[in-house]
């Protein structure tokens, strides 16, 4: 970051000395006011619940312009990456800062492919879960448990250890998600197959059985790969901030990523795709397109507690660029699978059309987000609703680990420790 010529002066109505605060500029996007010395010079904290106006770190990985609806990974627009790259190229980009050349691509793919197996003892751990446990509960446990297997690479101050942990996490996540799914079905685990692509291998681990040959459908493989690309990173969102905060204490990467999985689970974050599909299914079961008007009225009624899931975003106040790509993928997948008349897709399109014209949504700048269509794509592929957030976690792992690595590579990083405005009782004596 660069010190700007601008300075901010904070003045006080009680006659206290004004305080001058430095301003820093990034490469694009808003400047930041450096308040690190504020408490020392004024005895005051800043107050920003939900971090609506706080830059918690400096980062060169992902940039979002919420007003324009722009998303860049390392400077590249998401639209170009989604059309021209595969997920592992995007992983390389997020981790290393640049797209791989042909040789680097081959080496990275081979490296990830050779780390996809998990220790067989993970099966014993898995069997401790109830088969009807939510996959996110299982995934949180399995990811955290990885830390018990890799004592050889948990020195977080060693860049090589950090790199091998990143590779292990990216490689093993699909295996863990598929294991959790197979366990819930009572089917045997399908081991990874090195001759397949990252995404093709995941599809096979999910849907093959030992009794039959499994052939990867290219359209489905490409669609899922795109879902992975679109979810790979998203700046300082709740789960990424969780990973950074958790990792800032110096804990091992597997524990930090497990914390991210836990945060992602919530319906306002990664759980929204599951909630969006459930909403569409409920609406379809209760009158479908005919009943959209009534449903929208319910959404607008603040006492109903109903939200239009898959709509609205903390940062995007314009169409989420990922939602556009997801809508395109949705059409392609439904066509390829002969499901072009899918009633849920039609319902979603109609709901979107009506909401985009409705004053309530226009005024609040609420647009479809990535989750509005991703549930329909995943459902068409055969992924059960309860697994949607686990798929998101699989894809976001690279973003989490890249951000964690970036934080630890900065020699000035500190343990995260927010302060508060205390409104409880002043000190008192126990009677
Ligand atoms: N349906 C109806 N009203 C909404 C919605 C919605 N989906 N989203 C926001 N609003 C209203 C909200 O009631 C408020 O109205 P008012 O100003 O009258 O009180 C206004 O819009 C601003 O809402 P907010 O909750 O202050 O906005 P936020 O930036 O804090 O919340 C959000 C963002 C994503 C939590 C919210 O839009 C939401 O709950 N959306 C549905 C869940 C969802 O789709 N989440 C996925 C986010 S994208 C995936 C990811 O990146 O994790």
Coordinates of C-alpha atoms and ligand atoms in Angstrom, one line a residue:
X1 CA 0.0 0.0 0.0
X2 CA 1.1 3.6 -0.7
X3 CA 0.9 6.5 1.7
X4 CA -1.4 9.1 0.1
X5 CA -0.8 12.8 0.0
X6 CA -4.2 13.2 1.5
X7 CA -4.6 13.3 5.3
X8 CA -7.6 13.1 7.5
X9 CA -8.1 15.4 10.5
X10 CA -10.4 14.3 13.2
X11 CA -11.7 17.1 15.3
X12 CA -13.6 16.9 18.6
X13 CA -16.5 19.1 19.8
X14 CA -15.1 19.2 23.4
X15 CA -12.1 21.2 22.4
X16 CA -9.6 18.2 22.5
X17 CA -6.6 18.5 20.2
X18 CA -7.5 17.4 16.6
X19 CA -5.8 14.2 15.4
X20 CA -4.3 13.8 12.0
X21 CA -4.6 10.4 10.5
X22 CA -2.6 9.0 7.5
X23 CA -4.5 7.8 4.4
X24 CA -3.2 4.8 2.2
X25 CA -4.1 4.0 -1.4
X26 CA -4.3 0.6 -2.9
X27 CA -3.9 -0.2 -6.6
X28 CA -7.7 0.3 -7.2
X29 CA -10.7 0.8 -4.9
X30 CA -11.3 3.0 -2.0
X31 CA -8.5 4.6 0.1
X32 CA -8.2 3.6 3.8
X33 CA -7.8 5.8 6.8
X34 CA -5.1 4.4 9.1
X35 CA -6.6 4.4 12.6
X36 CA -3.9 2.3 14.3
X37 CA -2.7 5.1 16.5
X38 CA -6.2 6.4 17.3
X39 CA -6.6 4.7 20.7
X40 CA -3.1 5.7 21.8
X41 CA -3.7 9.4 20.9
X42 CA -7.4 9.7 21.9
X43 CA -8.3 6.8 24.2
X44 CA -11.2 6.0 21.8
X45 CA -12.0 3.0 19.6
X46 CA -13.9 3.0 16.3
X47 CA -17.3 1.3 16.3
X48 CA -18.2 -0.8 13.2
X49 CA -20.3 -3.8 14.0
X50 CA -20.3 -6.3 11.1
X51 CA -17.1 -4.5 9.7
X52 CA -19.2 -2.5 7.2
X53 CA -16.6 0.2 6.9
X54 CA -13.4 -1.6 8.0
X55 CA -10.5 -2.9 5.8
X56 CA -9.2 -5.6 8.1
X57 CA -6.1 -6.3 6.1
X58 CA -4.0 -5.5 3.0
X59 CA -4.5 -8.1 0.3
X60 CA -3.5 -8.5 -3.4
X61 CA -5.6 -11.6 -4.1
X62 CA -9.2 -10.6 -5.0
X63 CA -10.9 -7.3 -5.8
X64 CA -14.6 -6.6 -5.8
X65 CA -16.3 -3.5 -7.0
X66 CA -19.8 -4.0 -5.6
X67 CA -21.3 -1.0 -7.4
X68 CA -20.1 -2.1 -10.8
X69 CA -20.6 -5.8 -10.2
X70 CA -17.0 -6.6 -10.9
X71 CA -14.9 -9.4 -9.5
X72 CA -11.2 -9.9 -10.2
X73 CA -8.9 -12.7 -9.1
X74 CA -5.3 -11.4 -9.1
X75 CA -6.5 -8.7 -11.6
X76 CA -8.3 -11.1 -14.0
X77 CA -12.0 -10.7 -14.5
X78 CA -14.0 -13.6 -13.3
X79 CA -15.8 -13.8 -16.6
X80 CA -12.5 -14.5 -18.5
X81 CA -11.3 -17.0 -15.9
X82 CA -14.6 -18.9 -16.0
X83 CA -14.5 -19.1 -19.8
X84 CA -10.8 -19.7 -20.4
X85 CA -9.4 -21.5 -17.4
X86 CA -10.0 -24.6 -15.4
X87 CA -10.3 -24.7 -11.6
X88 CA -6.7 -25.9 -10.9
X89 CA -5.3 -23.0 -13.1
X90 CA -7.4 -20.6 -11.0
X91 CA -6.1 -22.3 -7.8
X92 CA -2.5 -21.8 -9.0
X93 CA -3.3 -18.2 -9.8
X94 CA -4.8 -17.5 -6.4
X95 CA -1.9 -19.2 -4.6
X96 CA 1.0 -17.8 -6.7
X97 CA -0.2 -14.5 -8.1
X98 CA 0.0 -15.4 -11.8
X99 CA -1.6 -17.9 -14.2
X100 CA 0.6 -21.0 -14.8
X101 CA 2.4 -21.5 -18.1
X102 CA 2.0 -24.9 -19.7
X103 CA 4.8 -26.6 -17.7
X104 CA 3.7 -25.1 -14.4
X105 CA 0.1 -26.1 -15.1
X106 CA 1.1 -29.7 -15.7
X107 CA 3.3 -29.8 -12.6
X108 CA 0.7 -28.3 -10.4
X109 CA -2.0 -30.7 -11.7
X110 CA 0.3 -33.6 -11.1
X111 CA 1.1 -32.3 -7.6
X112 CA -2.5 -31.9 -6.6
X113 CA -3.5 -35.3 -8.2
X114 CA -0.8 -37.1 -6.1
X115 CA -2.2 -35.8 -2.9
X116 CA -5.9 -36.7 -3.3
X117 CA -5.8 -39.8 -1.0
X118 CA -6.5 -39.4 2.7
X119 CA -5.0 -41.6 5.5
X120 CA -7.2 -44.7 5.7
X121 CA -7.7 -44.0 9.4
X122 CA -10.0 -41.2 8.4
X123 CA -12.5 -43.9 7.7
X124 CA -12.5 -44.8 11.4
X125 CA -13.0 -41.2 12.3
X126 CA -15.9 -41.0 9.7
X127 CA -17.7 -44.0 11.1
X128 CA -18.0 -42.2 14.5
X129 CA -20.6 -39.9 12.9
X130 CA -24.3 -40.7 12.7
X131 CA -25.0 -41.5 9.0
X132 CA -27.8 -38.8 9.0
X133 CA -25.4 -36.1 10.3
X134 CA -25.4 -32.9 8.2
X135 CA -22.4 -33.1 5.7
X136 CA -21.1 -29.8 7.0
X137 CA -20.9 -31.3 10.5
X138 CA -18.9 -34.2 9.1
X139 CA -16.7 -31.9 7.0
X140 CA -15.9 -29.6 9.9
X141 CA -14.8 -32.7 11.9
X142 CA -12.9 -34.3 9.0
X143 CA -11.0 -31.1 8.0
X144 CA -10.0 -30.5 11.7
X145 CA -8.9 -34.1 12.0
X146 CA -6.4 -33.7 9.2
X147 CA -4.2 -31.7 11.6
X148 CA -3.7 -34.9 13.5
X149 CA -2.1 -36.6 10.5
X150 CA 0.4 -34.0 9.2
X151 CA 2.7 -33.1 12.0
X152 CA 5.5 -32.9 9.3
X153 CA 4.0 -29.7 7.8
X154 CA 2.5 -27.5 10.5
X155 CA 5.3 -25.1 11.1
X156 CA 3.4 -22.0 9.9
X157 CA 6.5 -19.9 9.8
X158 CA 8.0 -22.2 7.1
X159 CA 6.8 -21.2 3.6
X160 CA 7.4 -24.7 2.3
X161 CA 5.2 -26.2 5.1
X162 CA 2.5 -23.6 4.2
X163 CA 2.7 -24.6 0.6
X164 CA 2.4 -28.4 1.2
X165 CA -0.5 -27.7 3.6
X166 CA -2.2 -25.7 0.8
X167 CA -1.7 -28.5 -1.7
X168 CA -2.9 -31.2 0.8
X169 CA -6.1 -29.2 1.6
X170 CA -7.0 -28.4 -2.0
X171 CA -6.3 -32.0 -3.1
X172 CA -8.0 -33.8 -0.2
X173 CA -11.1 -31.7 0.1
X174 CA -13.0 -33.4 -2.8
X175 CA -12.1 -36.8 -1.3
X176 CA -13.5 -35.8 2.1
X177 CA -16.7 -34.3 0.7
X178 CA -17.3 -37.4 -1.4
X179 CA -16.5 -39.7 1.6
X180 CA -19.0 -37.8 3.7
X181 CA -21.6 -38.2 1.0
X182 CA -21.0 -41.9 0.4
X183 CA -21.1 -42.5 4.2
X184 CA -24.6 -40.9 4.4
X185 CA -25.8 -43.3 1.6
X186 CA -24.2 -46.3 3.3
X187 CA -22.1 -46.9 0.2
X188 CA -18.4 -47.7 0.1
X189 CA -15.9 -44.9 -0.4
X190 CA -14.7 -44.6 -4.0
X191 CA -10.9 -43.9 -4.0
X192 CA -9.5 -41.1 -6.2
X193 CA -8.4 -42.0 -9.7
X194 CA -5.3 -40.2 -10.9
X195 CA -6.1 -40.4 -14.6
X196 CA -9.1 -38.1 -14.2
X197 CA -9.2 -34.3 -13.9
X198 CA -9.7 -32.7 -10.4
X199 CA -13.4 -32.2 -11.1
X200 CA -13.9 -35.4 -13.1
X201 CA -12.3 -37.3 -10.2
X202 CA -14.7 -35.7 -7.7
X203 CA -17.7 -36.6 -9.8
X204 CA -16.5 -40.2 -9.9
X205 CA -15.9 -40.3 -6.1
X206 CA -19.4 -38.9 -5.6
X207 CA -21.4 -41.0 -8.1
X208 CA -19.6 -44.2 -9.0
X209 CA -20.1 -47.5 -7.3
X210 CA -17.7 -50.4 -7.2
X211 CA -20.2 -52.4 -9.2
X212 CA -20.3 -50.4 -12.5
X213 CA -18.1 -48.4 -14.8
X214 CA -18.5 -44.7 -14.4
X215 CA -18.1 -42.3 -17.3
X216 CA -17.6 -38.6 -16.6
X217 CA -20.1 -36.4 -18.5
X218 CA -18.1 -33.5 -20.0
X219 CA -20.8 -30.9 -19.7
X220 CA -21.4 -31.7 -16.1
X221 CA -17.7 -31.7 -15.4
X222 CA -17.3 -28.3 -17.0
X223 CA -20.3 -26.9 -15.1
X224 CA -19.1 -28.2 -11.7
X225 CA -15.6 -26.9 -12.5
X226 CA -17.2 -23.5 -13.2
X227 CA -19.0 -23.6 -9.8
X228 CA -15.6 -24.2 -8.2
X229 CA -14.0 -21.3 -10.1
X230 CA -16.9 -18.9 -9.2
X231 CA -16.6 -19.8 -5.5
X232 CA -12.8 -19.9 -5.2
X233 CA -12.3 -16.6 -3.4
X234 CA -14.3 -13.6 -2.5
X235 CA -12.1 -11.2 -0.6
X236 CA -12.7 -10.7 3.1
X237 CA -16.1 -12.4 3.5
X238 CA -17.2 -13.9 6.8
X239 CA -15.5 -17.3 6.4
X240 CA -12.3 -15.9 5.0
X241 CA -12.1 -13.4 7.8
X242 CA -12.7 -16.3 10.2
X243 CA -9.8 -18.3 8.7
X244 CA -7.6 -15.2 9.0
X245 CA -8.6 -14.5 12.5
X246 CA -8.3 -18.1 13.6
X247 CA -4.9 -18.4 11.8
X248 CA -3.7 -15.2 13.3
X249 CA -3.2 -17.0 16.6
X250 CA -0.6 -19.2 14.9
X251 CA -2.8 -22.3 14.9
X252 CA -2.2 -25.0 12.2
X253 CA -3.8 -24.6 8.8
X254 CA -6.2 -27.5 9.1
X255 CA -7.7 -26.0 12.3
X256 CA -8.0 -22.6 10.6
X257 CA -9.8 -24.0 7.6
X258 CA -12.1 -26.1 9.8
X259 CA -13.1 -22.8 11.4
X260 CA -13.8 -21.4 7.9
X261 CA -16.0 -24.4 7.1
X262 CA -18.0 -23.8 10.3
X263 CA -18.6 -20.2 9.4
X264 CA -19.5 -20.9 5.9
X265 CA -22.3 -23.3 7.1
X266 CA -24.6 -20.4 8.1
X267 CA -27.6 -19.5 5.9
X268 CA -26.5 -15.9 5.4
X269 CA -23.3 -17.2 3.8
X270 CA -22.6 -20.6 2.3
X271 CA -25.8 -22.1 3.5
X272 CA -27.7 -19.7 1.2
X273 CA -27.6 -22.0 -1.9
X274 CA -29.3 -24.7 0.1
X275 CA -31.8 -22.2 1.5
X276 CA -32.4 -20.8 -2.0
X277 CA -33.3 -24.2 -3.5
X278 CA -35.5 -25.1 -0.6
X279 CA -37.3 -21.8 -1.1
X280 CA -37.9 -22.6 -4.8
X281 CA -39.1 -26.1 -4.0
X282 CA -41.5 -24.8 -1.3
X283 CA -42.8 -22.2 -3.7
X284 CA -43.2 -24.8 -6.5
X285 CA -45.1 -27.0 -4.0
X286 CA -47.3 -24.1 -3.1
X287 CA -48.7 -22.9 -6.4
X288 CA -45.4 -22.2 -8.3
X289 CA -45.4 -19.3 -10.8
X290 CA -49.1 -18.5 -9.9
X291 CA -48.1 -17.8 -6.4
X292 CA -45.1 -15.6 -6.9
X293 CA -47.0 -12.4 -6.2
X294 CA -48.1 -13.7 -2.8
X295 CA -44.6 -14.9 -2.0
X296 CA -43.0 -11.6 -2.9
X297 CA -45.5 -9.8 -0.7
X298 CA -44.4 -12.0 2.1
X299 CA -40.8 -11.3 1.4
X300 CA -41.5 -7.5 1.6
X301 CA -43.4 -7.9 4.8
X302 CA -40.7 -7.3 7.5
X303 CA -42.8 -9.2 10.1
X304 CA -42.9 -12.4 8.1
X305 CA -39.2 -13.2 8.6
X306 CA -39.1 -14.4 5.0
X307 CA -36.2 -13.3 2.7
X308 CA -35.8 -13.9 -1.0
X309 CA -32.8 -16.3 -0.6
X310 CA -30.2 -16.0 -3.3
X311 CA -30.9 -12.3 -3.5
X312 CA -28.9 -9.4 -2.0
X313 CA -25.3 -9.2 -1.0
X314 CA -23.3 -7.3 1.5
X315 CA -20.9 -6.0 -1.2
X316 CA -22.7 -6.3 -4.5
X317 CA -25.2 -3.5 -5.0
X318 CA -25.5 -4.5 -8.7
X319 CA -25.9 -7.9 -10.4
X320 CA -23.4 -10.4 -8.9
X321 CA -21.2 -11.2 -11.9
X322 CA -21.1 -14.8 -10.7
X323 CA -24.9 -15.0 -10.9
X324 CA -24.8 -14.2 -14.6
X325 CA -22.2 -16.9 -15.3
X326 CA -24.2 -19.3 -13.1
X327 CA -27.4 -18.6 -15.0
X328 CA -25.6 -19.4 -18.3
X329 CA -24.2 -22.6 -16.8
X330 CA -27.6 -23.5 -15.5
X331 CA -29.1 -23.3 -19.1
X332 CA -26.2 -25.4 -20.5
X333 CA -26.5 -28.2 -18.0
X334 CA -30.3 -28.4 -18.1
X335 CA -30.1 -28.6 -21.9
X336 CA -27.3 -31.2 -21.9
X337 CA -29.3 -33.3 -19.4
X338 CA -32.6 -32.9 -21.3
X339 CA -34.1 -30.9 -18.5
X340 CA -34.7 -27.7 -20.3
X341 CA -38.3 -27.6 -19.1
X342 CA -37.2 -27.8 -15.4
X343 CA -40.0 -26.1 -13.5
X344 CA -37.6 -24.8 -10.8
X345 CA -35.4 -23.0 -13.4
X346 CA -38.5 -21.4 -15.0
X347 CA -39.7 -20.4 -11.5
X348 CA -36.3 -18.9 -10.7
X349 CA -36.2 -16.9 -13.9
X350 CA -39.7 -15.6 -13.3
X351 CA -39.0 -14.8 -9.7
X352 CA -35.9 -12.9 -10.8
X353 CA -37.8 -11.0 -13.5
X354 CA -40.5 -9.9 -11.1
X355 CA -38.1 -9.0 -8.3
X356 CA -35.9 -6.9 -10.6
X357 CA -38.9 -4.8 -11.5
X358 CA -40.2 -4.5 -8.0
X359 CA -39.6 -1.2 -6.2
X360 CA -38.7 -2.9 -2.9
X361 CA -35.7 -4.7 -4.5
X362 CA -34.8 -1.8 -6.9
X363 CA -34.6 0.7 -4.0
X364 CA -32.5 -1.6 -1.8
X365 CA -30.3 -2.6 -4.8
X366 CA -31.0 -6.2 -4.2
X367 CA -29.9 -8.4 -7.2
X368 CA -29.5 -12.2 -7.6
X369 CA -26.3 -13.5 -6.1
X370 CA -24.3 -16.6 -7.1
X371 CA -26.5 -18.8 -5.0
X372 CA -29.7 -18.1 -6.8
X373 CA -28.9 -20.5 -9.7
X374 CA -26.1 -22.7 -8.3
X375 CA -28.6 -24.8 -6.4
X376 CA -30.5 -25.6 -9.6
X377 CA -27.3 -26.6 -11.4
X378 CA -26.2 -28.8 -8.5
X379 CA -29.6 -30.4 -8.2
X380 CA -29.6 -31.2 -12.0
X381 CA -26.1 -32.8 -11.6
X382 CA -27.5 -35.0 -8.8
X383 CA -25.9 -33.4 -5.8
X384 CA -28.3 -33.5 -2.8
X385 CA -29.3 -30.2 -1.3
X386 CA -27.6 -30.9 2.0
X387 CA -24.3 -31.2 0.2
X388 CA -24.4 -27.8 -1.5
X389 CA -22.5 -25.9 1.2
X390 CA -19.9 -28.6 1.4
X391 CA -19.3 -28.1 -2.4
X392 CA -18.9 -24.4 -1.7
X393 CA -16.4 -25.2 1.1
X394 CA -14.4 -27.5 -1.3
X395 CA -14.1 -24.6 -3.8
X396 CA -13.4 -21.9 -1.2
X397 CA -10.6 -23.8 0.4
X398 CA -8.1 -22.4 -2.1
X399 CA -9.2 -18.8 -1.3
X400 CA -9.1 -19.5 2.4
X401 CA -5.6 -21.0 2.2
X402 CA -4.3 -18.3 -0.1
X403 CA -5.5 -15.6 2.2
X404 CA -4.1 -17.4 5.2
X405 CA -0.7 -17.8 3.5
X406 CA -0.8 -14.1 2.5
X407 CA -1.4 -13.1 6.1
X408 CA 1.4 -15.2 7.5
X409 CA 3.9 -14.1 4.7
X410 CA 3.5 -10.6 6.1
X411 CA 6.1 -10.2 8.8
X412 CA 4.0 -7.5 10.4
X413 CA 0.9 -9.7 11.0
X414 CA -0.6 -9.6 14.4
X415 CA -3.1 -11.7 16.3
X416 CA -6.6 -10.4 15.5
X417 CA -8.1 -8.8 18.6
X418 CA -11.1 -6.4 18.1
X419 CA -12.2 -4.3 21.0
X420 CA -15.8 -3.3 22.1
X421 CA -18.1 -0.7 23.4
X422 CA -18.9 -2.1 26.9
X423 CA -22.5 -1.5 28.0
X424 CA -22.7 -3.9 30.9
X425 CA -22.6 -3.1 34.6
X426 CA -19.8 -1.1 36.0
X427 CA -17.6 -2.9 38.6
X428 CA -19.6 -4.0 41.6
X429 CA -19.1 -6.2 44.7
X430 CA -20.6 -9.6 45.2
X431 CA -23.1 -9.2 48.1
Ligands
LIG1 N1 -34.9 -10.5 0.7 C1 -35.6 -9.5 1.2 N2 -35.1 -8.4 1.7 C2 -33.8 -8.3 1.8 C3 -32.9 -9.3 1.3 C4 -33.5 -10.5 0.8 N3 -32.8 -11.5 0.3 N4 -31.6 -9.0 1.5 C5 -31.7 -7.7 2.1 N5 -32.9 -7.3 2.2 C6 -33.4 -6.0 2.8 C7 -33.3 -6.0 4.3 O1 -34.4 -6.4 4.9 C8 -33.0 -4.5 4.5 O2 -34.2 -3.8 4.3 P1 -34.4 -2.4 5.2 O3 -33.4 -1.5 4.7 O4 -35.8 -2.1 4.9 O5 -34.3 -2.9 6.6 C9 -32.1 -4.1 3.3 O6 -32.5 -5.0 2.2 C10 -30.6 -4.3 3.6 O7 -30.4 -5.6 4.1 P2 -29.2 -6.0 5.0 O8 -29.6 -7.3 5.7 O9 -28.8 -4.8 5.9 O10 -28.1 -6.2 4.0 P3 -26.7 -6.9 4.3 O11 -25.7 -6.3 3.4 O12 -26.4 -6.9 5.8 O13 -27.0 -8.4 4.0 C11 -27.3 -10.5 3.0 C12 -26.6 -9.1 2.9 C13 -26.6 -11.4 1.9 C14 -27.0 -11.2 4.3 C15 -28.8 -10.4 2.7 O14 -29.0 -9.7 1.5 C16 -29.5 -11.7 2.7 O15 -29.9 -12.2 3.8 N6 -29.7 -12.4 1.5 C17 -30.3 -13.7 1.5 C18 -29.3 -14.7 1.8 C19 -28.3 -14.9 0.7 O16 -28.7 -15.1 -0.5 N7 -27.0 -15.0 1.1 C20 -25.9 -15.3 0.1 C21 -25.0 -14.2 -0.1 S1 -23.9 -14.5 -1.5 C22 -23.0 -15.9 -1.1 C23 -21.8 -15.5 -0.3 O17 -20.9 -14.7 -0.9 O18 -21.6 -16.1 0.8

